[in-house]
mmCIF file of C-alpha atoms in Angstrom:
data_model
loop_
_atom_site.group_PDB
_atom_site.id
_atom_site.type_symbol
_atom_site.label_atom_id
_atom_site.label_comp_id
_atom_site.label_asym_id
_atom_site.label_seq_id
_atom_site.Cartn_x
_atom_site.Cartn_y
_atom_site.Cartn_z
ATOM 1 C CA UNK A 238 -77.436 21.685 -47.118
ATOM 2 C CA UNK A 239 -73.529 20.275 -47.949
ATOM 3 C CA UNK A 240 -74.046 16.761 -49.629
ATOM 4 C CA UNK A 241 -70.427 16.503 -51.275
ATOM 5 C CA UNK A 242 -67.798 17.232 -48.590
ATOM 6 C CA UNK A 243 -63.982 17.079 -50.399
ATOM 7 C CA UNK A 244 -61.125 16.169 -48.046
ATOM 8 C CA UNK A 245 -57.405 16.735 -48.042
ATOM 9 C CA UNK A 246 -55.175 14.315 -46.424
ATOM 10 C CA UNK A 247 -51.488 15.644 -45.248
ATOM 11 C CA UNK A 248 -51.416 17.042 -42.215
ATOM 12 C CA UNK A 249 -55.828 16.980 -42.370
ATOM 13 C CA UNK A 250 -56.301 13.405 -41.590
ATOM 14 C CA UNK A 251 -52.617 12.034 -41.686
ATOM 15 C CA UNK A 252 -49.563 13.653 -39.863
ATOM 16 C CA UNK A 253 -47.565 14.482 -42.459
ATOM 17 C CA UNK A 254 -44.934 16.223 -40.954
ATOM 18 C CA UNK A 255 -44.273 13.241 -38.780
ATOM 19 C CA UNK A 256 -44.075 10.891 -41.556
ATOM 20 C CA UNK A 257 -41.704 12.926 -44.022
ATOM 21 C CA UNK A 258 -39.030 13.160 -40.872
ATOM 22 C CA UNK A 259 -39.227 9.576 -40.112
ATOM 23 C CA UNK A 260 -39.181 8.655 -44.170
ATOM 24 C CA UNK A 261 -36.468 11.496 -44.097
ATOM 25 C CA UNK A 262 -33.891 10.009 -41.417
ATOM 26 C CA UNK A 263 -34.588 6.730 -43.163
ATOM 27 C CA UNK A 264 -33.203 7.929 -45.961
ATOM 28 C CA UNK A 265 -30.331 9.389 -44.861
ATOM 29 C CA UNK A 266 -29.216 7.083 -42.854
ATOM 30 C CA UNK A 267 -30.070 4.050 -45.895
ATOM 31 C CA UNK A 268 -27.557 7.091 -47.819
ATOM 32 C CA UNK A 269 -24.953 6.395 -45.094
ATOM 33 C CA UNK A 270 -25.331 9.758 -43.172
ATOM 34 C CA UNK A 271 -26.772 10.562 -39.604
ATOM 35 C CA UNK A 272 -29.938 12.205 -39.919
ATOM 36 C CA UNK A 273 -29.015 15.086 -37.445
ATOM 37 C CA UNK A 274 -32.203 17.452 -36.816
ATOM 38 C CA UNK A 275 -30.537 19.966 -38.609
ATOM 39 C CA UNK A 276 -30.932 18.510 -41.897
ATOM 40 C CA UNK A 277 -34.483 17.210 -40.910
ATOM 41 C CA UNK A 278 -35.516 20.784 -40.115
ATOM 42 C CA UNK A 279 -34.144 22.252 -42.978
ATOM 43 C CA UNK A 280 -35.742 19.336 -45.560
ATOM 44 C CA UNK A 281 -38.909 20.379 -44.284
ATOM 45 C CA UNK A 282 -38.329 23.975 -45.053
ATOM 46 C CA UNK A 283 -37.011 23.472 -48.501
ATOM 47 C CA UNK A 284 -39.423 21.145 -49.351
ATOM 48 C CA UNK A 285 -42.229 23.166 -48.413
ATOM 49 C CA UNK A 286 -41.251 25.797 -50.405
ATOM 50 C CA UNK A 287 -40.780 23.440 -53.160
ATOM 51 C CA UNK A 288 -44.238 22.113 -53.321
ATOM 52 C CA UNK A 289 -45.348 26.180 -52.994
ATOM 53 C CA UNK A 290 -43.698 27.045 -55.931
ATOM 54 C CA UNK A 291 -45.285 23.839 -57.662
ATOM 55 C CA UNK A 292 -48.693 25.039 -56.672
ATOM 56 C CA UNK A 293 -48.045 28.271 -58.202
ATOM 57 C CA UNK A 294 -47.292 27.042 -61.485
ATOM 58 C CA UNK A 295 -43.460 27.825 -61.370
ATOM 59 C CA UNK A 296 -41.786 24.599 -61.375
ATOM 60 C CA UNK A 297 -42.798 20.674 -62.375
ATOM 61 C CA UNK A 298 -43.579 17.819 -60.030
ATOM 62 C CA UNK A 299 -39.934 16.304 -60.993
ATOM 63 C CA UNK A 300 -38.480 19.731 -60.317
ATOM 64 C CA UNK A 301 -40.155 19.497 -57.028
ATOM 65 C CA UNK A 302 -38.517 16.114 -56.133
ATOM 66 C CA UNK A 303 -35.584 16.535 -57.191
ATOM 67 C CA UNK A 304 -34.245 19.964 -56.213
ATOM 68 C CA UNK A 305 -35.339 19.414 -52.755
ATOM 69 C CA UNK A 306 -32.203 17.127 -52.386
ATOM 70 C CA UNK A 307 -29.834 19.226 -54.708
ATOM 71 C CA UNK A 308 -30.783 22.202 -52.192
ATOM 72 C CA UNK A 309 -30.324 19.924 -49.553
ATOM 73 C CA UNK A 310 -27.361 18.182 -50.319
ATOM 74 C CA UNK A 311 -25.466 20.847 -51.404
ATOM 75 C CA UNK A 312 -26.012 22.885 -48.254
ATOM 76 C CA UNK A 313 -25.040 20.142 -45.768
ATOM 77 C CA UNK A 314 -21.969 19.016 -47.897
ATOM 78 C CA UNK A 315 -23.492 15.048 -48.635
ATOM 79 C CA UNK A 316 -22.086 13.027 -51.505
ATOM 80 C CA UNK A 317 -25.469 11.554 -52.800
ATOM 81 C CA UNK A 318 -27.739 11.513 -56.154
ATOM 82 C CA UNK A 319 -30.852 13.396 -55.567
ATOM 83 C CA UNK A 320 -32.647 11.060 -58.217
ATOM 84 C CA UNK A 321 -31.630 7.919 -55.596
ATOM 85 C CA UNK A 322 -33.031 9.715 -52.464
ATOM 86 C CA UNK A 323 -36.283 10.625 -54.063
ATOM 87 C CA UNK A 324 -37.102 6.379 -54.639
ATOM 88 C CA UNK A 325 -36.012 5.632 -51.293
ATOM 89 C CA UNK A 326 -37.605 8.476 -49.723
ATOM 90 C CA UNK A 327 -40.606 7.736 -51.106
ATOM 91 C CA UNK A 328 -40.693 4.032 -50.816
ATOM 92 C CA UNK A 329 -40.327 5.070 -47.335
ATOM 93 C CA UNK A 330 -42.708 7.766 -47.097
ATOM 94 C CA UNK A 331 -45.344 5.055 -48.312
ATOM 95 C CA UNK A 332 -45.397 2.826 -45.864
ATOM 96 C CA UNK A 333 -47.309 3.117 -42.671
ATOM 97 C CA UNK A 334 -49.546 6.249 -41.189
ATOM 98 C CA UNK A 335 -49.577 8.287 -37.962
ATOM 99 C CA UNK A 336 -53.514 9.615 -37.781
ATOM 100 C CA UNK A 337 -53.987 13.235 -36.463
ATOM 101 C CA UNK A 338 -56.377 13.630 -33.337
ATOM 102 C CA UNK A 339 -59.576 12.929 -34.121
ATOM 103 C CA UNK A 340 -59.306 12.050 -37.421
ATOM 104 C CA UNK A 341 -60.143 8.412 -38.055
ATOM 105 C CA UNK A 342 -63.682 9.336 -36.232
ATOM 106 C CA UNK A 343 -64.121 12.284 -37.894
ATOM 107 C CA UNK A 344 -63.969 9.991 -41.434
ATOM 108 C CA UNK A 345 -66.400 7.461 -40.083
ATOM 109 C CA UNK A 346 -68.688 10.545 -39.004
ATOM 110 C CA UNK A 347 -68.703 12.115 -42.430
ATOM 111 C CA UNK A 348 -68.537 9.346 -44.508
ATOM 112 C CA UNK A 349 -72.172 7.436 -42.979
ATOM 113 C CA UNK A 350 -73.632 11.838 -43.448
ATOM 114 C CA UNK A 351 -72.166 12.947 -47.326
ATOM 115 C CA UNK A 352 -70.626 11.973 -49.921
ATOM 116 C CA UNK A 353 -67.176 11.732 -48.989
ATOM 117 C CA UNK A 354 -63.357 12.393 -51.291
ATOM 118 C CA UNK A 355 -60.247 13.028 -50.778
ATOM 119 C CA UNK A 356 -58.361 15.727 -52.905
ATOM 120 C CA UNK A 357 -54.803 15.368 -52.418
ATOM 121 C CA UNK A 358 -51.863 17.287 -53.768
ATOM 122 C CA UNK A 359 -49.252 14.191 -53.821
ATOM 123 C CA UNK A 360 -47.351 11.276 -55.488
ATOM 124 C CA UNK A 361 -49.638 8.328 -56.121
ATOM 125 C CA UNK A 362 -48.091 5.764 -55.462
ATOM 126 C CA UNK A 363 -46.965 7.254 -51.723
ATOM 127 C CA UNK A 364 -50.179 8.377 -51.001
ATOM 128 C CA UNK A 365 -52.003 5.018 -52.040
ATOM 129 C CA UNK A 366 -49.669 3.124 -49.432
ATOM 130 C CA UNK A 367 -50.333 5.146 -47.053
ATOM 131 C CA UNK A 368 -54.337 5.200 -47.330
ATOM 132 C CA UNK A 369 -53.705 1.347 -47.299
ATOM 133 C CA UNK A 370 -51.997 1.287 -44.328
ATOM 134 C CA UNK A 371 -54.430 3.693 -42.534
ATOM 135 C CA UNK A 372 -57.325 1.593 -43.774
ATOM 136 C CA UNK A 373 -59.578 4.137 -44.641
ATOM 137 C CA UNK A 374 -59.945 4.235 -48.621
ATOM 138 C CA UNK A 375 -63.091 2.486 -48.362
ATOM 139 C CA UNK A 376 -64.752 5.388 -46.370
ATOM 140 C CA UNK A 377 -64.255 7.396 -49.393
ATOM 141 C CA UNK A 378 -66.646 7.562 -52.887
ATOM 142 C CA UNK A 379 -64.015 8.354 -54.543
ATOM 143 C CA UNK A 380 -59.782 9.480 -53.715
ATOM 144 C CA UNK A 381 -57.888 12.097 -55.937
ATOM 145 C CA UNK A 382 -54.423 12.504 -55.889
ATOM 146 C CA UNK A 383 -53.144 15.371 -58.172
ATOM 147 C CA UNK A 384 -50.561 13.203 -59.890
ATOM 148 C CA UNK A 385 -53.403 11.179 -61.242
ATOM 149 C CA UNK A 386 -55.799 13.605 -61.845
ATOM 150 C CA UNK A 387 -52.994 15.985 -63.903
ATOM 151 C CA UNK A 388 -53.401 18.985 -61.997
ATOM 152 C CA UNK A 389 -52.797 20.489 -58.409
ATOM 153 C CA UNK A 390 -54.769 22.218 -55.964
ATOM 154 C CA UNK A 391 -55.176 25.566 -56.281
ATOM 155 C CA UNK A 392 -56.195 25.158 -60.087
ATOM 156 C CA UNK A 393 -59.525 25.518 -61.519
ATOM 157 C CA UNK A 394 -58.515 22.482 -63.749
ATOM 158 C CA UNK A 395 -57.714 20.093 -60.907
ATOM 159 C CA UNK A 396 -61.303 20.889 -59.761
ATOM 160 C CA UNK A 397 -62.785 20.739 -62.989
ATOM 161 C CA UNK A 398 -61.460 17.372 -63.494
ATOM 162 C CA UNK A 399 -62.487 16.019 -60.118
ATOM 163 C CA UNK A 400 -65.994 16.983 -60.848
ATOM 164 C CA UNK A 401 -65.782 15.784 -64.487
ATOM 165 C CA UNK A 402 -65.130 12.428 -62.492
ATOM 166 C CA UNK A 403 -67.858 12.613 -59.859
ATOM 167 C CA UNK A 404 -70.429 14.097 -62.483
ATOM 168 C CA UNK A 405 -73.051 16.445 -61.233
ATOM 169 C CA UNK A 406 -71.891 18.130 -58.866
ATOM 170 C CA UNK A 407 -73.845 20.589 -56.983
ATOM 171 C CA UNK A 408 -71.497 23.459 -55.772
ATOM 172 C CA UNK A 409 -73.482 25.041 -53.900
ATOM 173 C CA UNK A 410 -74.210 21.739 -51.578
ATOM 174 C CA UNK A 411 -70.246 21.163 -51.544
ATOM 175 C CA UNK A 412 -67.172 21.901 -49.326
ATOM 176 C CA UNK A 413 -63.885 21.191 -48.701
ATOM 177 C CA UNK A 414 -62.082 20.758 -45.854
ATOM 178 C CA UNK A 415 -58.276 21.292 -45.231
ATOM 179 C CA UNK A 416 -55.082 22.543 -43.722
ATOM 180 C CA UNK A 417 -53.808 24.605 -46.374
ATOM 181 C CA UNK A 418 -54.567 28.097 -47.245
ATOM 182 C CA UNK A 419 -52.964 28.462 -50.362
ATOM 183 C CA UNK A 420 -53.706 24.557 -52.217
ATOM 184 C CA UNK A 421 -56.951 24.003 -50.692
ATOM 185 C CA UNK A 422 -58.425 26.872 -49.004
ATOM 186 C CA UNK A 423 -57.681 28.753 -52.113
ATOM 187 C CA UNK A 424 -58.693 26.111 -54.375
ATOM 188 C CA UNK A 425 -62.057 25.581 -52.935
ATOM 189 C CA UNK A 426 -62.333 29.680 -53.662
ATOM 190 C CA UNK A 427 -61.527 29.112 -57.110
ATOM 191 C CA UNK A 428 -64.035 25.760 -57.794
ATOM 192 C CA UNK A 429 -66.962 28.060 -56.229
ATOM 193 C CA UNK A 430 -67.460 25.744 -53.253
ATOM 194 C CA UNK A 431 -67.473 26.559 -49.404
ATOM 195 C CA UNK A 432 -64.300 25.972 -47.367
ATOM 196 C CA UNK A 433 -63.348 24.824 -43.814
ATOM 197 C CA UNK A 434 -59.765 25.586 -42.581
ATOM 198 C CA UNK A 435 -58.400 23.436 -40.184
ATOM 199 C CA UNK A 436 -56.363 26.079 -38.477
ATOM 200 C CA UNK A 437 -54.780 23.495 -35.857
ATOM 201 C CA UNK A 438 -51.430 25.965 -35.284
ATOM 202 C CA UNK A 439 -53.556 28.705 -35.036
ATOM 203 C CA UNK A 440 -51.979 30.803 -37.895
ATOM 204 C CA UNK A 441 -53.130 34.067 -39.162
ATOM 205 C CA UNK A 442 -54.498 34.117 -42.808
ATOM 206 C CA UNK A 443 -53.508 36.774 -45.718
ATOM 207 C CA UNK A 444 -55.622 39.615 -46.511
ATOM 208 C CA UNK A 445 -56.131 37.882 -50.202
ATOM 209 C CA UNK A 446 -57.251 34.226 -48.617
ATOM 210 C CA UNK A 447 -60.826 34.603 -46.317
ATOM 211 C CA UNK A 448 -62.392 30.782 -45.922
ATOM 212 C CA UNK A 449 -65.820 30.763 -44.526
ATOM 213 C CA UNK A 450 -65.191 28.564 -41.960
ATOM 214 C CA UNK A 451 -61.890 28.158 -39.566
ATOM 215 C CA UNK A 452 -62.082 25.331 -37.102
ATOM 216 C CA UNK A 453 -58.753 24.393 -34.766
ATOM 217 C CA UNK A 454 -60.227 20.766 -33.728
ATOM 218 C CA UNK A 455 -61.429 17.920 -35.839
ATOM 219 C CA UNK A 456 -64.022 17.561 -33.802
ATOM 220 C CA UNK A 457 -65.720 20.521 -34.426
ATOM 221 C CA UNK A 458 -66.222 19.780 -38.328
ATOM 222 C CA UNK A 459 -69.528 18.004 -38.148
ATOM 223 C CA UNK A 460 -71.365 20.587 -36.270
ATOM 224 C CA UNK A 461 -70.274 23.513 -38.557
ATOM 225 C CA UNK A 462 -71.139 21.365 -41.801
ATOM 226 C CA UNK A 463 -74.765 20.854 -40.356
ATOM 227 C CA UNK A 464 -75.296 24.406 -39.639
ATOM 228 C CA UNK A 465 -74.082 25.320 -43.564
#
């Protein structure tokens, strides 16, 4: 029976994708450049990969930040400090929310059934504005964003320290729930608890990556947790 159920938020419960082009073209355009779709596809690429590399140990949060932009900005030819779009990106990013399908319900559903927190791979201070604006931090027992807890998803330690914080924790009564493969359906692999991919783009997983649940609809979440 799952009592603790641990829940990421990009592109899980908020549309992340959405909000990093609109924070994006914001930025560019506060930078004095048209944000042509060109340079918004290509950010999302490079930052991507970015935050990859971070999970695998390679590269520092800073790093992440900042040589998004020098990638970025060297590619497209623009005339801007990388340090300077990372602030107003991010003061950017933080404001507002665009929920994914389903997933303000699904919150309220899970949230009244287990004990409910987020486990998110992120800058605080962006993903605390956004929770804010979404309104739903008080449907959580407790939110943990990796810059505060001083690890990231995959790691052992980020788990570790998340269930220093909650304090006995029963693994075999937890799971978590989330979009990634490689932060959080392989970090639920490595904490020992269950995992539920939200496989909304219907991707095919690698050989080395096998969650014991794959869902493609929000909606379908509470049924499978009753059933484990």
């Amino acid at each position: 029976m799952i009592k603790n159920v641990f829940i990421d938020l990009d592109n899980t419960i908020l549309d992340f994708n959405k909000a990093e082009r609109n924070a994006l073209a914001k930025t560019l355009s506060a930078l004095g450049y048209e944000p042509k779709n060109e340079i918004l596809d290509r950010y999302h690429d490079v930052n991507l990969s970015q935050w990859k590399r971070l999970e695998r140990g390679e590269i520092t949060r800073r790093d992440v930040k900042l040589n998004r932009y020098r990638i970025l900005f060297d590619e497209f030819g623009i005339d801007a400090k990388p340090e300077d779009a990372t602030a107003t990106y991010e003061d950017f990013l933080s404001q507002g929310h665009f929920f994914l399908d389903g997933a303000e319900e699904l919150l309220k559903t899970l949230s009244q059934r287990y004990r409910l927190y987020l486990v998110s791979n992120g800058t605080f201070r962006v993903q605390e504005g956004r929770l804010q604006s979404a309104g739903i931090t008080p449907l959580f027992d407790g939110v943990y964003v990796s810059e505060k807890v001083g690890a990231e998803k995959p790691s052992t330690q980020f788990f570790n320290n998340v269930f220093a914080d909650i304090g006995d924790v029963d693994k075999a009564a937890s799971v978590i729930i989330g979009d990634s493969l490689t932060s959080d359906m392989r970090g639920g692999i490595n904490a020992g608890i269950k995992t539920v991919w939200f496989n909304r783009l219907g991707e095919e997983p690698p050989a080395d990556i096998k969650p014991d649940y794959e869902v493609k609809s929000l909606s379908e979440i509470p049924e499978i947790l009753e059933k484990i």
